[in-house]
PDB file of C-alpha atoms in Angstrom:
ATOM      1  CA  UNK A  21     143.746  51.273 141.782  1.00 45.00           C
ATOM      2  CA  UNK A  22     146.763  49.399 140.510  1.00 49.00           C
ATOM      3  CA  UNK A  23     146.550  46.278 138.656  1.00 61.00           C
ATOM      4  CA  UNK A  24     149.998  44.890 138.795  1.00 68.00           C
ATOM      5  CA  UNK A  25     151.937  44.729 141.931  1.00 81.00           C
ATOM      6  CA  UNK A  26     155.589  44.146 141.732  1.00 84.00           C
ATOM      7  CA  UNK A  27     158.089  42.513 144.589  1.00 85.00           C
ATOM      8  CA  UNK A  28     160.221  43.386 145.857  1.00 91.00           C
ATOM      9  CA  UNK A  29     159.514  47.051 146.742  1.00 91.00           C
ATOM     10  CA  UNK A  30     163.110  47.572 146.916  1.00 94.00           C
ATOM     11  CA  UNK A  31     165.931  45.197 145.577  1.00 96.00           C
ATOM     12  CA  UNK A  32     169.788  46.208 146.066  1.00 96.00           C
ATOM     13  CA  UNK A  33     172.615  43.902 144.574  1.00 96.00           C
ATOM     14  CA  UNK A  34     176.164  43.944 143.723  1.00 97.00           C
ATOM     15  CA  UNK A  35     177.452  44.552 140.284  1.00 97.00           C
ATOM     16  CA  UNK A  36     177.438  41.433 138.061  1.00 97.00           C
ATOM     17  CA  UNK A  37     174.995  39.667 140.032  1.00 97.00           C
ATOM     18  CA  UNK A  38     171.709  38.478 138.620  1.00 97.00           C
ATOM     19  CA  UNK A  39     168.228  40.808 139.842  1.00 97.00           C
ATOM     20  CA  UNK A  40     164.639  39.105 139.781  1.00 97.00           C
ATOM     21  CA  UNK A  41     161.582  41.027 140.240  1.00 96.00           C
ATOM     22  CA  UNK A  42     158.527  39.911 140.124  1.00 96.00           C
ATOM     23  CA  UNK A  43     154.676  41.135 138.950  1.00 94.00           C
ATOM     24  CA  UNK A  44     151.037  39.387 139.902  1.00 93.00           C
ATOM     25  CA  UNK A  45     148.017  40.926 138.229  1.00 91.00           C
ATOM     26  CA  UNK A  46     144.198  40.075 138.764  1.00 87.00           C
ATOM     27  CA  UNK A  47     142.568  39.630 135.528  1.00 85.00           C
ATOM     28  CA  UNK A  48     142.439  38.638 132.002  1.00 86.00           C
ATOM     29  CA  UNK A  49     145.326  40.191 130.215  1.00 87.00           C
ATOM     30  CA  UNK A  50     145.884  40.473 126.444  1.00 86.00           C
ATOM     31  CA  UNK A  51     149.528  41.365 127.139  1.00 89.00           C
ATOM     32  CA  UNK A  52     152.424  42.647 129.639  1.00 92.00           C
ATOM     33  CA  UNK A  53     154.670  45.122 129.638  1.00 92.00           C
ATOM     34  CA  UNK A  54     158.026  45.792 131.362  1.00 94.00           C
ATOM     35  CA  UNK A  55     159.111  49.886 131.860  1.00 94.00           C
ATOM     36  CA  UNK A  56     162.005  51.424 133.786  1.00 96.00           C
ATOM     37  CA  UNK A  57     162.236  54.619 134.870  1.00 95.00           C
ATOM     38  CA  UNK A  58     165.429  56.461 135.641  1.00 92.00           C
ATOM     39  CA  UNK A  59     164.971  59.266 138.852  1.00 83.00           C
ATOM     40  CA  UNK A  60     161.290  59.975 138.515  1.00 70.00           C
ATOM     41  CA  UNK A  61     161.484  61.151 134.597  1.00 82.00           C
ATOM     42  CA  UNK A  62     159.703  59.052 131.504  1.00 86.00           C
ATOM     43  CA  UNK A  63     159.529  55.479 131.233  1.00 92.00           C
ATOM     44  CA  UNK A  64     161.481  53.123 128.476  1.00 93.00           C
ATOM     45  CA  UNK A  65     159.897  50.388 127.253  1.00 92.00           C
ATOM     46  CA  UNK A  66     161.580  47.205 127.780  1.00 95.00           C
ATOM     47  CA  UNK A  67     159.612  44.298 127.193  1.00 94.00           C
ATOM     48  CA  UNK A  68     156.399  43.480 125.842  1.00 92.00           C
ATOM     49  CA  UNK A  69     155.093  39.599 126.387  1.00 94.00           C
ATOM     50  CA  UNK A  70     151.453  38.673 125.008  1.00 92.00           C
ATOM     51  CA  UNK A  71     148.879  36.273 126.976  1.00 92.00           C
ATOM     52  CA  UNK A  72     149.972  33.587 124.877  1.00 94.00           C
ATOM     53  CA  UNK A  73     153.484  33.789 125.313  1.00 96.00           C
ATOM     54  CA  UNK A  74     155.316  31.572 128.327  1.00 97.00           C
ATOM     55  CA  UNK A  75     159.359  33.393 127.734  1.00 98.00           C
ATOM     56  CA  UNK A  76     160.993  35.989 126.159  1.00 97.00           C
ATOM     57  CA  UNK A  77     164.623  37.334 125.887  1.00 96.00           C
ATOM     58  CA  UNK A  78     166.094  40.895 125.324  1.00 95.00           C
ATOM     59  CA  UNK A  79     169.910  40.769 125.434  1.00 97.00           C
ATOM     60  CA  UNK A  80     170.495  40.546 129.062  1.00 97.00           C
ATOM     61  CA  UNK A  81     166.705  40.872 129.885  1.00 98.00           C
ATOM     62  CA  UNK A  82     164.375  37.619 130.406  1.00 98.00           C
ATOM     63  CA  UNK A  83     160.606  37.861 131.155  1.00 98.00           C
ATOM     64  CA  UNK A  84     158.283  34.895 131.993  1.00 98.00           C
ATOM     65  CA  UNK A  85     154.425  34.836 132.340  1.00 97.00           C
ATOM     66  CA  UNK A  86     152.616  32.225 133.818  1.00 96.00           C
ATOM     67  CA  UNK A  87     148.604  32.865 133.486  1.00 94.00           C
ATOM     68  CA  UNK A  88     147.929  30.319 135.359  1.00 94.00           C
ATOM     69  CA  UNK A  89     148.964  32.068 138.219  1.00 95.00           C
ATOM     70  CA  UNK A  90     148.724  35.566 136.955  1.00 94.00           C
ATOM     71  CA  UNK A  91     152.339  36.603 137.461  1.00 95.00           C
ATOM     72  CA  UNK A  92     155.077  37.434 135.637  1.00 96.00           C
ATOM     73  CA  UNK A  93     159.029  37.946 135.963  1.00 97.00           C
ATOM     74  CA  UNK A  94     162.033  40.140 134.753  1.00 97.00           C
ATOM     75  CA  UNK A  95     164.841  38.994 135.303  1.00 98.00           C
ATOM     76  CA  UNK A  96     168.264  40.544 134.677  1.00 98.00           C
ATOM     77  CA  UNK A  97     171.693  39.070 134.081  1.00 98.00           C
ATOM     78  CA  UNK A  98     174.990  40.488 134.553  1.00 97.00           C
ATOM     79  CA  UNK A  99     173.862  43.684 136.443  1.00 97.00           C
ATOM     80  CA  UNK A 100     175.470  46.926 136.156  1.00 97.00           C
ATOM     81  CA  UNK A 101     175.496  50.049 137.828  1.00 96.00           C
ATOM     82  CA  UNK A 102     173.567  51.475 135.017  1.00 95.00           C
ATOM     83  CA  UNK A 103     170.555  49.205 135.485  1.00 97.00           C
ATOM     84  CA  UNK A 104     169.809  51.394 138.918  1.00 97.00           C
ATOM     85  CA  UNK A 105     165.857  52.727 138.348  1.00 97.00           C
ATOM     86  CA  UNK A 106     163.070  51.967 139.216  1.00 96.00           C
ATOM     87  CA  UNK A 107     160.977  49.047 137.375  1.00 96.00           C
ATOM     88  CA  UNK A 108     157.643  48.620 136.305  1.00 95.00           C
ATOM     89  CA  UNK A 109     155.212  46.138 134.982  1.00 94.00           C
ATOM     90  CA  UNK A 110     152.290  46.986 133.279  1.00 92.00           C
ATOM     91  CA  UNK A 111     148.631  45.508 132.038  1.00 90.00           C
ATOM     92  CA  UNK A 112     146.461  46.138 129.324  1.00 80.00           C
ATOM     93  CA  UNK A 113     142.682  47.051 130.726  1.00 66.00           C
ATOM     94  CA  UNK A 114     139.441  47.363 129.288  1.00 62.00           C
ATOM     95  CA  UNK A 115     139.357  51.175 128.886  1.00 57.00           C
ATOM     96  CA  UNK A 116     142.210  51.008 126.371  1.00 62.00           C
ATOM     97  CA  UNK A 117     144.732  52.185 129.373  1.00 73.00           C
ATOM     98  CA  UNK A 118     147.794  50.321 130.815  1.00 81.00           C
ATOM     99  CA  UNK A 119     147.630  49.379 134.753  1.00 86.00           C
ATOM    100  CA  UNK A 120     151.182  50.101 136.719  1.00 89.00           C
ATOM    101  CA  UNK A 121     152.106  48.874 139.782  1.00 88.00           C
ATOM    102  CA  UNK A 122     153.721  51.004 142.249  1.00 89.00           C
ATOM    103  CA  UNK A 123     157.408  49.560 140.942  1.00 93.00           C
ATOM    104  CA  UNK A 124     160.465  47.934 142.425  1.00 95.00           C
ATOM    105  CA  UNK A 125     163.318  49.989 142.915  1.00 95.00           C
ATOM    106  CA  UNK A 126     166.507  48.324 141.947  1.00 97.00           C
ATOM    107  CA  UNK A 127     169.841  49.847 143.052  1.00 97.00           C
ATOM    108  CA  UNK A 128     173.044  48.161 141.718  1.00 97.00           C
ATOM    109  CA  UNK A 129     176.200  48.634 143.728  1.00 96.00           C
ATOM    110  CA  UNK A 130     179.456  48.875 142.489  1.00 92.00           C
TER     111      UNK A 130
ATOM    112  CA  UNK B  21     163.926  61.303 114.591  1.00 57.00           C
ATOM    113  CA  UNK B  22     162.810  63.123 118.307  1.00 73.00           C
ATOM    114  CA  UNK B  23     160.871  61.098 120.660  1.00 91.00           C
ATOM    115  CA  UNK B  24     157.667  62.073 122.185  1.00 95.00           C
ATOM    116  CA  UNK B  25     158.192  65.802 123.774  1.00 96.00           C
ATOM    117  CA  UNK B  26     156.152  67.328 126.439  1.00 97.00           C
ATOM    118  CA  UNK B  27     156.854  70.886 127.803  1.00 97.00           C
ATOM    119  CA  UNK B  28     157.237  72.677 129.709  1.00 97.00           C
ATOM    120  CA  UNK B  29     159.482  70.209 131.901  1.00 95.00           C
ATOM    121  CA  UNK B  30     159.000  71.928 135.091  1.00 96.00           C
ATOM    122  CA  UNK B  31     155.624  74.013 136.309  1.00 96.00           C
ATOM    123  CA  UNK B  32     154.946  75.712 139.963  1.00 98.00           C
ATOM    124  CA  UNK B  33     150.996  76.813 140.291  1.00 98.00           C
ATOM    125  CA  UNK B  34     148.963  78.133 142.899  1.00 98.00           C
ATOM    126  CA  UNK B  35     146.240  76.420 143.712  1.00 98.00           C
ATOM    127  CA  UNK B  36     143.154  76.780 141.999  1.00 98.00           C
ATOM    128  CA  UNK B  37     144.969  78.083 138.870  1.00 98.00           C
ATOM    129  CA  UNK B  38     144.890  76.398 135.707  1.00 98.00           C
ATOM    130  CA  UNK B  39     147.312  74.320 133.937  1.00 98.00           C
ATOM    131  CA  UNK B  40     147.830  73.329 130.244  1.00 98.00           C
ATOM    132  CA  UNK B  41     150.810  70.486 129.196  1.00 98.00           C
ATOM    133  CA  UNK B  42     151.500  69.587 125.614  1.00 98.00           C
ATOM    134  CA  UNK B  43     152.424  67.070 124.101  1.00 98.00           C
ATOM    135  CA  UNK B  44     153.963  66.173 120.626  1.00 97.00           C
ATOM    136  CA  UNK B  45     153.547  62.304 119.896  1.00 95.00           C
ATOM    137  CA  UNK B  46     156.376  60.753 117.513  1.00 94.00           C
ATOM    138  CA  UNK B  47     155.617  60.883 114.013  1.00 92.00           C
ATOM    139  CA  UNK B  48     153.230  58.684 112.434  1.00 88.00           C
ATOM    140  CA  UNK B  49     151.975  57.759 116.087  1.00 91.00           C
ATOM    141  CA  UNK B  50     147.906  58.821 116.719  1.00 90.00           C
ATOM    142  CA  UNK B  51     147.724  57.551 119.653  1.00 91.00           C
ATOM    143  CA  UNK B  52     148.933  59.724 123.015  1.00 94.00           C
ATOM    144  CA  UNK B  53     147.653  58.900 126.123  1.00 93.00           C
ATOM    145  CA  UNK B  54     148.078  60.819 129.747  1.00 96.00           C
ATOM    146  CA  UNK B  55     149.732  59.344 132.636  1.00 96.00           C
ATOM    147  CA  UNK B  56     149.485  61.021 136.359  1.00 97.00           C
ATOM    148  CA  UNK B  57     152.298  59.877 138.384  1.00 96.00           C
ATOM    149  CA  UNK B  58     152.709  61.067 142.484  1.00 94.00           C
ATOM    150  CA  UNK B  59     156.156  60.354 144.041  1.00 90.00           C
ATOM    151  CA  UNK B  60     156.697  56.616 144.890  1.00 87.00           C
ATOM    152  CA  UNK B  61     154.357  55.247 143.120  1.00 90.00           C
ATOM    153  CA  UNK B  62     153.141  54.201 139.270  1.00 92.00           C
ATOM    154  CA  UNK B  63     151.589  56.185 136.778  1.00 93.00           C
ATOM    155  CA  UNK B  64     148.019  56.443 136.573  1.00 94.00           C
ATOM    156  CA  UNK B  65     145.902  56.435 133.237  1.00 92.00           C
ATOM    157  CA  UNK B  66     144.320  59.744 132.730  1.00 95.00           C
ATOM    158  CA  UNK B  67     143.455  59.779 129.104  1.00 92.00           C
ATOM    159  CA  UNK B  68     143.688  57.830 125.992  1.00 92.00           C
ATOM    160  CA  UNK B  69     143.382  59.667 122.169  1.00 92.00           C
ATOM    161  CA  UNK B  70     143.614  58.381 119.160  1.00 89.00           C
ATOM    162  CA  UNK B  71     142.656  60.128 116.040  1.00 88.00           C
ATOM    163  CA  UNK B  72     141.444  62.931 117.638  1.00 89.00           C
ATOM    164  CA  UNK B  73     138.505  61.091 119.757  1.00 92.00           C
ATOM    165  CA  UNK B  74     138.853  60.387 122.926  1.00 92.00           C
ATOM    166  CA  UNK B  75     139.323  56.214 123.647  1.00 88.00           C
ATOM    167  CA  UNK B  76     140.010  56.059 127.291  1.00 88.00           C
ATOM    168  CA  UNK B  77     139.352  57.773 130.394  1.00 90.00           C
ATOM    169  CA  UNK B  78     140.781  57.079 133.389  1.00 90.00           C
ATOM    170  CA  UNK B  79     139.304  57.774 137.043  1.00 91.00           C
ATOM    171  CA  UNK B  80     139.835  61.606 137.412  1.00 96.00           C
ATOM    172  CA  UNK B  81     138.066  64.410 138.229  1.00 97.00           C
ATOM    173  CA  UNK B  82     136.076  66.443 135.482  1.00 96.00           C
ATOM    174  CA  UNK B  83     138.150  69.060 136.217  1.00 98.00           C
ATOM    175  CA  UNK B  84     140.831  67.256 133.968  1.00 98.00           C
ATOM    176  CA  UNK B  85     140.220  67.322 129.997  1.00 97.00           C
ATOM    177  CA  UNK B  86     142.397  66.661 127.265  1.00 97.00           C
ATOM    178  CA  UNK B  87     142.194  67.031 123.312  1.00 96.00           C
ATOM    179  CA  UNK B  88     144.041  65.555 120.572  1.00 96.00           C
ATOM    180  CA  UNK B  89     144.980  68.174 117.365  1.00 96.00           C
ATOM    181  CA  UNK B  90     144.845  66.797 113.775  1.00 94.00           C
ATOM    182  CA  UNK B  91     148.463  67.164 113.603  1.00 94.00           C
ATOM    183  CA  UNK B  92     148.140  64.108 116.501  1.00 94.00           C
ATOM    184  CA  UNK B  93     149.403  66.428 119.478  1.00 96.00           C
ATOM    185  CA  UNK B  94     147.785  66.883 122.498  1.00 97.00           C
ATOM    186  CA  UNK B  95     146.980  69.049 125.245  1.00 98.00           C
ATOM    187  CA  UNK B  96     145.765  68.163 128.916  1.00 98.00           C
ATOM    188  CA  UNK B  97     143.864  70.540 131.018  1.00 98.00           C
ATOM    189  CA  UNK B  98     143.747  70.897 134.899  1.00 98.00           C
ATOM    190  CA  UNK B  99     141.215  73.559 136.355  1.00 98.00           C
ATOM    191  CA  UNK B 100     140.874  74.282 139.883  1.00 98.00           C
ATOM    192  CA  UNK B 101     144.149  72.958 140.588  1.00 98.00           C
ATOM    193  CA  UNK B 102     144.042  71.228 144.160  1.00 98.00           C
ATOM    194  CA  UNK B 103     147.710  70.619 145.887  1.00 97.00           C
ATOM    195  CA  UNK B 104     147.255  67.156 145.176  1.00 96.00           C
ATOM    196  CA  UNK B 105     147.397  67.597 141.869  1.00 98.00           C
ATOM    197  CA  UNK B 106     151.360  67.907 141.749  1.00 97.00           C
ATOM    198  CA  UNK B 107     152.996  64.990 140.079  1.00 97.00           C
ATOM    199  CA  UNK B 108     154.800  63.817 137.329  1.00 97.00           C
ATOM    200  CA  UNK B 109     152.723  64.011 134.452  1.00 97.00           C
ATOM    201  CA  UNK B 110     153.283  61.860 131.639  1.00 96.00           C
ATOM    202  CA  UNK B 111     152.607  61.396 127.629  1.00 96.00           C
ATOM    203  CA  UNK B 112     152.648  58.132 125.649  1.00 94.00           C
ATOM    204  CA  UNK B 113     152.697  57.738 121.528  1.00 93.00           C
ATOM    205  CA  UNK B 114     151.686  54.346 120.309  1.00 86.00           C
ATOM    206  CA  UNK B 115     151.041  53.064 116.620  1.00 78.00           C
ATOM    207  CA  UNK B 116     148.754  50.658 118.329  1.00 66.00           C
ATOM    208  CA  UNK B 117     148.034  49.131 121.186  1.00 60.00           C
ATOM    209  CA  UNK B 118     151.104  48.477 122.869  1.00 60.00           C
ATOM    210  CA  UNK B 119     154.826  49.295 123.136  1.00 71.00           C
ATOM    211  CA  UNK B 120     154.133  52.932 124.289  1.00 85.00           C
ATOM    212  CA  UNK B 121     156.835  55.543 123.892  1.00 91.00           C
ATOM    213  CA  UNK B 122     156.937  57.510 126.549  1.00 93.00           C
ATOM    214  CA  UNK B 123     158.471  61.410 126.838  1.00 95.00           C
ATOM    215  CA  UNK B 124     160.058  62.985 129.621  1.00 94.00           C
ATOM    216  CA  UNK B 125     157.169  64.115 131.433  1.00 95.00           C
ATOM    217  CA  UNK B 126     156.305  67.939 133.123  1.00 97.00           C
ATOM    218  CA  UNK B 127     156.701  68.004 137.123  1.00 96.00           C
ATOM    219  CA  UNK B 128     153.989  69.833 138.286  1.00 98.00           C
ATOM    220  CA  UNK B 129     153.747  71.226 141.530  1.00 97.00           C
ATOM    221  CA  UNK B 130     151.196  73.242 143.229  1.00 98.00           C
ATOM    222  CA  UNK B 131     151.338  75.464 146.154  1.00 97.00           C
TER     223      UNK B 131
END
């Protein structure tokens, strides 16, 4: 079962304009994690963001996590028509695995 | 230095055949864990190894095994391959916990 579910499913945007996507989870985490995936091959690692964390920055990346409300967001700035994939967030679980959600796919237009 | 590698990259098998995919974690990582990923959606955890014992198992069948070398690389085993089974499957280095690397991944597909 997946642990994370991101939203939008599908997100499509103009070149230079800003993308948000967004990831709730259901329990405790230790940390989250931020992937993309370019046409179905391996995942890069974008962003990692521990429980005790509220913001963090990656050029023109920014992820917030609120535990309060068990969600989290990735925002990026300045899109290009490079940043087309498919995004992921992910959760630590007890079994020393990550959780995935299903992703949001993110096509930027040019 | 090379990322994490998997091969082959691409794999057709009947079913009920068995499969083998390897998997050569980057250097100095001992951890490599196993991802299963079907079209349209996320990967699922299969297995987690580090230092040769296994740390993780996912919800899958017994018919899926993995092992981890002392040179850190690792194999995962399918038997009885079902056509379900065809996916994306995918291999993660770590130094710890965290901040996986991931490789390119093997498409399998059965028929």
């Amino acid at each position: 079962s997946q642990q994370g579910e991101e939203d939008p499913q599908a997100l499509s945007i103009q070149e230079g304009e800003n993308a948000t996507m967004n990831c709730s989870y259901k329990t405790s985490i230790n940390n989250l994690q931020w992937y993309r995936q370019n046409s179905g091959r391996g995942l890069v690692h974008l962003i990692l963001i521990r429980s005790n964390e509220r913001e963090k920055h990656s050029g023109r990346l920014r992820v917030t996590l609120d535990t309060s409300k068990k969600s989290s967001s990735l925002l990026i700035t300045a899109s290009r028509a490079a940043d087309t994939a498919s995004y992921f967030c992910a959760t630590d679980w007890y079994n020393n695995d990550m959780r995935f959600g299903a992703g949001t796919r993110l096509t930027v237009k040019p | 230095d090379a990322g994490v590698t998997q091969s082959p990259t691409h794999l057709i098998k009947t079913r009920g055949q068995h499969v083998t995919l390897r998997c050569s974690p980057i250097s100095g990582h001992k951890s490599v864990s196993w991802y299963q990923q079907v079209l349209g959606q996320g990967p699922q955890f299969i297995f987690q190894y580090y230092e040769k014992e296994e740390r993780g198992r996912g919800n899958f069948p017994d018919r899926f095994s993995a092992r981890q070398f002392p040179n850190y690389s690792s194999e995962l085993n399918v038997n009885a391959l079902l056509l379900g089974d065809s996916a994306l499957y995918l291999c993660a280095s770590s130094v710890s916990r965290g901040g996986y690397t991931f490789g390119s991944g093997t498409r399998l597909t059965v028929v």
